[in-house]
Amino acid sequence: MKEFNYLRADTLSEALEMLEEFQGNVKVLAAGTDLVVRLKGDMVKEENILDISRIKELKGIFTENGIIHILPLTTHTEILEYPDMKTAAQILYDACKSVGSPQIRNRGTLGGNVANASPAGDTIPALFVQEAKLKLKSKSGERVISVEDFFTGPGRTVLKPDELLVDIYFPAMSDDEVGFFKKLGQRNALAISVVSVAAKLKKSTEPNKFDKAFVAFGSVAPTVIRGNRVENALMDSVVDSREKIRYIAQLAWREVSPISDVRASLKYRQDMSINLLYEGLLELYKNGWNRRS
Amino acid sequence: MGEYKYIGKSVPRVDAAEKATGHIKYMSDLSFPNMLWGKIVRSKYPHAKILKIDTSKAEALPGVVAVVTWKDVPGLNGFGIVVPDQPVLCEDKVRYIGDAVAAVAAETKEIAEKAANLVEVEYEPLPLVDDPIKAISEDAPKVHEGGNVHLHTKIVRGDVEKAFEEADLIVEHTYYTGRQEHAFLETESGVAKLEEDGTLSVYAGSQYPQRDQMQLSRCLALNPRKIHVVSYPVGGAFGGKDELTIQPILGLLALKTKRPVKIVLSREESIISYWKRHPMIMKYKTGVKKDGTLVANKVEIYADTGAYASLGGPVLNLAVEHACGPYKLDNVYIDGYCVYTNNGVAGAFRGFGVPQVTFAMETQMDIIAEKLGIDPIELRKKNALRRGDVSPIGNKLTTSVGTVAVLEGVKETDLWKNKDKIEKVDKERPWIKRGFGFALTYQGTGLGIGLPDYGGAVLRFREDGGFIVGVGIVDYGQGTGTSYAQIVAEAMKCPVNKVSVILGDTDLTADSGPTSASRGVYTGGRAAIIASKRMMKILKEKAAELLSVSPEDLEAEGGYFYVKNQPDVSISYDKIAMEFLKTSGHLPQTEGYFLMPIADIKIKDAFGLPHHIFAYSGHLALVEVNTLTGQTKVLEGAEVVDGGIVVNRQGFEAQVEGGYVMGMGYGLMEDVKIEKGIFKTVNFSTYIIPTVKDAPKRIQTVPVHDPEETGPYQAKGIAETVMVATAPAITNAIHSATGIRIFKIPATSELIYNLLKE
Ligand SMILES: Cc1cc2nc3c(=O)[nH]c(=O)nc-3n(C[C@H](O)[C@H](O)[C@H](O)COP(=O)(O)OP(=O)(O)OC[C@H]3O[C@@H](n4cnc5c(N)ncnc54)[C@H](O)[C@@H]3O)c2cc1C
């Protein structure tokens, strides 16, 4: 493993200052559960490491006007332990619960999971369907983008060299919204997703109908992706039978473009995109489109 | 069993506190003044000629103290328990991607790594041998000059072809098993150090210090008495540290630099470089009568041993011996090949060839039971070997045979009793299916005929009236050390906490053979009893002298000798110890050696066969299969085990639970993938082993036994059998849940899903 210069910022403005100064020759370190693996494998070209883990301004959760803000250094465990998260952000909650193991959840941060930009990052499909926005900040200014616009490829994002992810926020789920996060790994803990699916449905006043539908898939394309065809089908149909759900789920086949690797084949990933979506929708349907208690 | 005070009880492990608190120092924790770090340069190709090795750039790097190649090996440039065909450092050819070509010792780990990258090796790639069946053909490229078949073992009894004609049902299938990694917590690690008197100390966790000493002596051309091997404590082994690993290279570097040298392998290097469970391809044809009587079994076995022999031959032979399961069969044809390839290296692993054939045979039995409509337990009972029967390979079973005890015990497990109440299809989620499965197995205890098999123990009397027992066997997690403490406590009539145990040290312990083959408690335990009897005689005589009575009048209990019928006249062991010191200046020491009993016949052309003593076990599984994804969850497991009398109840439970989960990993997820000689799963991100979230919520453990008089307090051994039949119990359960048959393990979610889809 090669050697690095280690820098630490204690405040946000210090961090932004340093980012500007090092002009891209610096890698941000949050908890390091992704980054250290890459450092060990000599996969990081930057020569400087900027540790942001002690910046208090980047840690915490708060709600403002029905919008839940999760600051990037918040750990998965902190999200799971935050009051009401299970109802107000059920899909993200389930995603965080599926991450790694207690040790990884105690350290790993939401910001790190997002900024790492892995197609298998488990919170990302959940943030997609929870309609999350990301605030990116540099010394010279800040901008807000939709989470969907953040990723450009595996491990690649629109973050500029001098920008930091400083806030992740999304509307709290209302009572007429239901959803799920489902993950298929090679085992039940410490597993990288072979396929993951998240969905959120806003129920219409008519039975088995939806005003809005959000569906996202992980590990089946170069980035996490939205499933627009599936969403349209969910919004345009009366979803009132197992057969119909099966039919809609099969549209997933048109959304995904997986590859084969040592964990699973392309074909299996394709089929699992369909079947996980099917299973998730079916479970909700069987529960009268109500959240499970 | 009521007569025993310590045997059969739950005794906390003697090493529990130091392990739980982290105080124990494993070899990878050792550090000596002036110590260097070693790094091994490994092959870049799975099969290639070496044209040139240039170490000059590495040697020139500041901080590098020595670089060694084959030229520096003073003795035989080869090691291997059976045939020393593996070079310490390759000279003209590499045969797998982990083959060692050179090694570096440097002031820091980082410099050593950098220097290793500077060693320039020129290769000329050779054609790859990666299919064990193709490798057998005459025109296949050769891994070794002598040909690719390392061992061919064929056993024929009766006339299978005639018996097949008489059979009412013939079941014929081909089975495949995966390449399992031991996945011990501590990778191959250690330190070698040249002492002032010229002795080479080698601290490296392993399973047989005296054999390491012998092999090192041969490679290093050093008097074995000048090599001190310390192989305990070790952070897990499971067979993967039976053969030498890094020790000869550590020794070379220490001899050359005259400074202590340490190597700690990364997980990736560990997985690529050393032993795995042999993948096997097994063709089975089994003939059976309508009433369930087995009449013939024809089996072909191809074991992929990788680049070097190590224990591949004996592993094949155990597979051959156990290929028919613990059943009566008079017409057998078993043809086994152990084949060299460029697929890494395979060697010893808990079960030693038996898990593979058990998966095949117990699937055959499940198919037969289903096709003939016979209860799986009754089918097995009908065919089960019993004491006095002749085994499928032709030896008479004169020792304990626990088949019937196990099968009866199975009926008493909660899983069996409730198996008809299983909700086969989940009401809420009908795509979830449940099923129950069973498998039976047995496992030879000890090394088998033709191999010297003995136990040795040294017993020292302590000043405080306690004892130190020294056995060459290593406790790498099984709890053998605690069993020895219990055995000595029982024999010496003193509390367990008065017995300390020394293991795995060529200076301090008696040679007790390898820690393998489920033989630790049996052989070391018997030797400890013999040493204890001698010690008891000495102490009793001394006590009698001090109490002015005759030794026959004395009885020992709780660390005291009492005069029979006069309980107030007594003397404590520590007083006796003081007397010894006063009168002679030293404390008595005894030794015990025990020769393992052997079978009645030797099997022609099958080295090590047959075994004489066997452990038996029945494995049960309740599984749940998600038919949408193929995911399988083992909801509950159970094992009924005849390993003789249980020495330590909690140790027994831990072994069974651990064995079950290891067998589950073997059945459902574990496989080191090698493509074109290159490893694809080199760490725990891609080589998947079960976590606590994958383990069943409960594993019921039921000991049963058919008395084995030759064992220490009638114990046999359980370490292997407890993992061997778990995989087929689970795959049989998957069949009962879904109707699909599994002929290949690991049965990953993807494999199950694809079978369901067909
Ligand atoms: C054993 C193990 C199991 C795991 N299991 C899972 C799993 O099941 N699911 C899953 O999704 N992940 C898993 N991970 C990956 C990892 O733990 C998570 O992605 C975690 O949330 C990363 O957070 P971190 O704080 O450790 O990120 P770091 O490793 O510190 O950073 C990750 C990346 O994000 C960048 N970064 C971090 N914060 C910011 C910021 N505020 N602004 C800009 N860039 C930033 C870093 O530069 C780096 O490129 C696992 C990791 C390990 C080691």
PDB file of C-alpha atoms in Angstrom, chain A residues 128-239:
ATOM      1  CA  PHE A 128     -34.085   7.504  -5.096  1.00  0.00           C
ATOM      2  CA  VAL A 129     -37.638   6.504  -4.220  1.00  0.00           C
ATOM      3  CA  GLN A 130     -37.765   8.761  -1.172  1.00  0.00           C
ATOM      4  CA  GLU A 131     -37.105  11.614  -3.645  1.00  0.00           C
ATOM      5  CA  ALA A 132     -33.970  12.790  -1.899  1.00  0.00           C
ATOM      6  CA  LYS A 133     -32.052  15.934  -2.722  1.00  0.00           C
ATOM      7  CA  LEU A 134     -28.345  16.466  -2.141  1.00  0.00           C
ATOM      8  CA  LYS A 135     -26.700  19.718  -1.208  1.00  0.00           C
ATOM      9  CA  LEU A 136     -23.155  20.096  -2.542  1.00  0.00           C
ATOM     10  CA  LYS A 137     -20.980  22.884  -1.224  1.00  0.00           C
ATOM     11  CA  SER A 138     -17.664  24.441  -2.136  1.00  0.00           C
ATOM     12  CA  LYS A 139     -15.814  27.501  -0.937  1.00  0.00           C
ATOM     13  CA  SER A 140     -17.310  29.468  -3.770  1.00  0.00           C
ATOM     14  CA  GLY A 141     -20.918  28.392  -3.429  1.00  0.00           C
ATOM     15  CA  GLU A 142     -23.480  25.620  -3.103  1.00  0.00           C
ATOM     16  CA  ARG A 143     -25.990  23.803  -5.263  1.00  0.00           C
ATOM     17  CA  VAL A 144     -28.829  21.356  -4.766  1.00  0.00           C
ATOM     18  CA  ILE A 145     -29.419  18.435  -7.095  1.00  0.00           C
ATOM     19  CA  SER A 146     -31.711  15.445  -7.137  1.00  0.00           C
ATOM     20  CA  VAL A 147     -30.005  12.239  -5.944  1.00  0.00           C
ATOM     21  CA  GLU A 148     -30.720  10.721  -9.353  1.00  0.00           C
ATOM     22  CA  ASP A 149     -28.561  13.315 -11.051  1.00  0.00           C
ATOM     23  CA  PHE A 150     -25.615  12.739  -8.759  1.00  0.00           C
ATOM     24  CA  PHE A 151     -24.136   9.567 -10.279  1.00  0.00           C
ATOM     25  CA  THR A 152     -22.316   9.378 -13.590  1.00  0.00           C
ATOM     26  CA  GLY A 153     -20.928   5.836 -13.386  1.00  0.00           C
ATOM     27  CA  PRO A 154     -19.543   3.260 -10.964  1.00  0.00           C
ATOM     28  CA  GLY A 155     -17.643   5.258  -8.324  1.00  0.00           C
ATOM     29  CA  ARG A 156     -18.190   8.458 -10.321  1.00  0.00           C
ATOM     30  CA  THR A 157     -20.315  11.476  -9.433  1.00  0.00           C
ATOM     31  CA  VAL A 158     -20.875  15.081 -10.482  1.00  0.00           C
ATOM     32  CA  LEU A 159     -19.002  16.292  -7.367  1.00  0.00           C
ATOM     33  CA  LYS A 160     -16.424  18.865  -8.394  1.00  0.00           C
ATOM     34  CA  PRO A 161     -12.923  18.522  -6.918  1.00  0.00           C
ATOM     35  CA  ASP A 162     -13.604  21.329  -4.441  1.00  0.00           C
ATOM     36  CA  GLU A 163     -17.128  20.219  -3.459  1.00  0.00           C
ATOM     37  CA  LEU A 164     -18.352  18.343  -0.430  1.00  0.00           C
ATOM     38  CA  LEU A 165     -21.691  16.627   0.099  1.00  0.00           C
ATOM     39  CA  VAL A 166     -23.177  18.506   3.058  1.00  0.00           C
ATOM     40  CA  ASP A 167     -26.861  17.560   3.331  1.00  0.00           C
ATOM     41  CA  ILE A 168     -29.202  14.784   2.253  1.00  0.00           C
ATOM     42  CA  TYR A 169     -32.916  15.554   2.580  1.00  0.00           C
ATOM     43  CA  PHE A 170     -36.295  14.265   1.546  1.00  0.00           C
ATOM     44  CA  PRO A 171     -39.964  14.578   2.510  1.00  0.00           C
ATOM     45  CA  ALA A 172     -41.225  12.440   5.373  1.00  0.00           C
ATOM     46  CA  MET A 173     -43.538   9.694   4.155  1.00  0.00           C
ATOM     47  CA  SER A 174     -47.226  10.437   4.523  1.00  0.00           C
ATOM     48  CA  ASP A 175     -49.831   7.971   5.727  1.00  0.00           C
ATOM     49  CA  ASP A 176     -51.006   7.189   2.211  1.00  0.00           C
ATOM     50  CA  GLU A 177     -47.551   6.178   1.084  1.00  0.00           C
ATOM     51  CA  VAL A 178     -46.243   2.639   1.282  1.00  0.00           C
ATOM     52  CA  GLY A 179     -43.069   1.043   0.053  1.00  0.00           C
ATOM     53  CA  PHE A 180     -40.282  -1.448   0.581  1.00  0.00           C
ATOM     54  CA  PHE A 181     -36.569  -2.070   0.226  1.00  0.00           C
ATOM     55  CA  LYS A 182     -35.502  -5.566  -0.747  1.00  0.00           C
ATOM     56  CA  LYS A 183     -32.008  -6.858  -1.036  1.00  0.00           C
ATOM     57  CA  LEU A 184     -30.667 -10.137  -2.310  1.00  0.00           C
ATOM     58  CA  GLY A 185     -27.135 -10.957  -1.184  1.00  0.00           C
ATOM     59  CA  GLN A 186     -25.090 -14.145  -1.053  1.00  0.00           C
ATOM     60  CA  ARG A 187     -25.875 -14.426   2.656  1.00  0.00           C
ATOM     61  CA  ASN A 188     -27.920 -12.671   5.316  1.00  0.00           C
ATOM     62  CA  ALA A 189     -25.343 -10.262   6.716  1.00  0.00           C
ATOM     63  CA  LEU A 190     -22.116  -8.692   5.467  1.00  0.00           C
ATOM     64  CA  ALA A 191     -23.337  -9.180   1.934  1.00  0.00           C
ATOM     65  CA  ILE A 192     -22.944  -6.964  -1.057  1.00  0.00           C
ATOM     66  CA  SER A 193     -26.231  -6.686  -2.951  1.00  0.00           C
ATOM     67  CA  VAL A 194     -26.541  -8.984  -5.933  1.00  0.00           C
ATOM     68  CA  VAL A 195     -29.742  -7.106  -6.698  1.00  0.00           C
ATOM     69  CA  SER A 196     -31.698  -4.580  -4.658  1.00  0.00           C
ATOM     70  CA  VAL A 197     -35.055  -2.974  -5.289  1.00  0.00           C
ATOM     71  CA  ALA A 198     -36.777  -0.057  -3.587  1.00  0.00           C
ATOM     72  CA  ALA A 199     -40.297   1.171  -4.236  1.00  0.00           C
ATOM     73  CA  LYS A 200     -42.646   3.820  -2.912  1.00  0.00           C
ATOM     74  CA  LEU A 201     -46.294   4.100  -3.881  1.00  0.00           C
ATOM     75  CA  LYS A 202     -48.694   6.943  -3.145  1.00  0.00           C
ATOM     76  CA  LYS A 203     -52.140   5.422  -2.875  1.00  0.00           C
ATOM     77  CA  SER A 204     -55.049   6.951  -4.769  1.00  0.00           C
ATOM     78  CA  THR A 205     -58.482   7.271  -3.218  1.00  0.00           C
ATOM     79  CA  GLU A 206     -59.627   4.456  -5.508  1.00  0.00           C
ATOM     80  CA  PRO A 207     -58.667   0.963  -4.364  1.00  0.00           C
ATOM     81  CA  ASN A 208     -55.624  -0.703  -5.959  1.00  0.00           C
ATOM     82  CA  LYS A 209     -54.699   2.502  -7.723  1.00  0.00           C
ATOM     83  CA  PHE A 210     -51.695   4.763  -7.265  1.00  0.00           C
ATOM     84  CA  ASP A 211     -51.205   8.457  -7.890  1.00  0.00           C
ATOM     85  CA  LYS A 212     -47.468   8.190  -7.788  1.00  0.00           C
ATOM     86  CA  ALA A 213     -44.988   5.358  -8.033  1.00  0.00           C
ATOM     87  CA  PHE A 214     -41.250   5.343  -7.538  1.00  0.00           C
ATOM     88  CA  VAL A 215     -39.123   2.289  -8.234  1.00  0.00           C
ATOM     89  CA  ALA A 216     -35.333   1.981  -8.206  1.00  0.00           C
ATOM     90  CA  PHE A 217     -32.912  -0.896  -8.765  1.00  0.00           C
ATOM     91  CA  GLY A 218     -29.413  -1.454  -7.394  1.00  0.00           C
ATOM     92  CA  SER A 219     -26.546  -3.630  -8.741  1.00  0.00           C
ATOM     93  CA  VAL A 220     -28.112  -4.076 -12.175  1.00  0.00           C
ATOM     94  CA  ALA A 221     -26.613  -1.143 -14.100  1.00  0.00           C
ATOM     95  CA  PRO A 222     -23.513   1.083 -13.916  1.00  0.00           C
ATOM     96  CA  THR A 223     -25.381   3.237 -11.390  1.00  0.00           C
ATOM     97  CA  VAL A 224     -28.512   2.779  -9.341  1.00  0.00           C
ATOM     98  CA  ILE A 225     -31.398   3.367 -11.755  1.00  0.00           C
ATOM     99  CA  ARG A 226     -35.057   4.412 -11.711  1.00  0.00           C
ATOM    100  CA  GLY A 227     -37.603   2.046 -13.238  1.00  0.00           C
ATOM    101  CA  ASN A 228     -39.795   4.437 -15.177  1.00  0.00           C
ATOM    102  CA  ARG A 229     -41.645   1.818 -17.203  1.00  0.00           C
ATOM    103  CA  VAL A 230     -42.577  -0.043 -14.069  1.00  0.00           C
ATOM    104  CA  GLU A 231     -43.637   3.198 -12.405  1.00  0.00           C
ATOM    105  CA  ASN A 232     -45.859   4.160 -15.334  1.00  0.00           C
ATOM    106  CA  ALA A 233     -47.460   0.750 -15.373  1.00  0.00           C
ATOM    107  CA  LEU A 234     -48.129   0.973 -11.635  1.00  0.00           C
ATOM    108  CA  MET A 235     -49.771   4.375 -12.050  1.00  0.00           C
ATOM    109  CA  ASP A 236     -51.817   3.456 -15.109  1.00  0.00           C
ATOM    110  CA  SER A 237     -53.260   0.141 -13.938  1.00  0.00           C
ATOM    111  CA  VAL A 238     -55.669  -1.151 -11.384  1.00  0.00           C
ATOM    112  CA  VAL A 239     -53.268  -3.367  -9.509  1.00  0.00           C
TER     113      VAL A 239
END
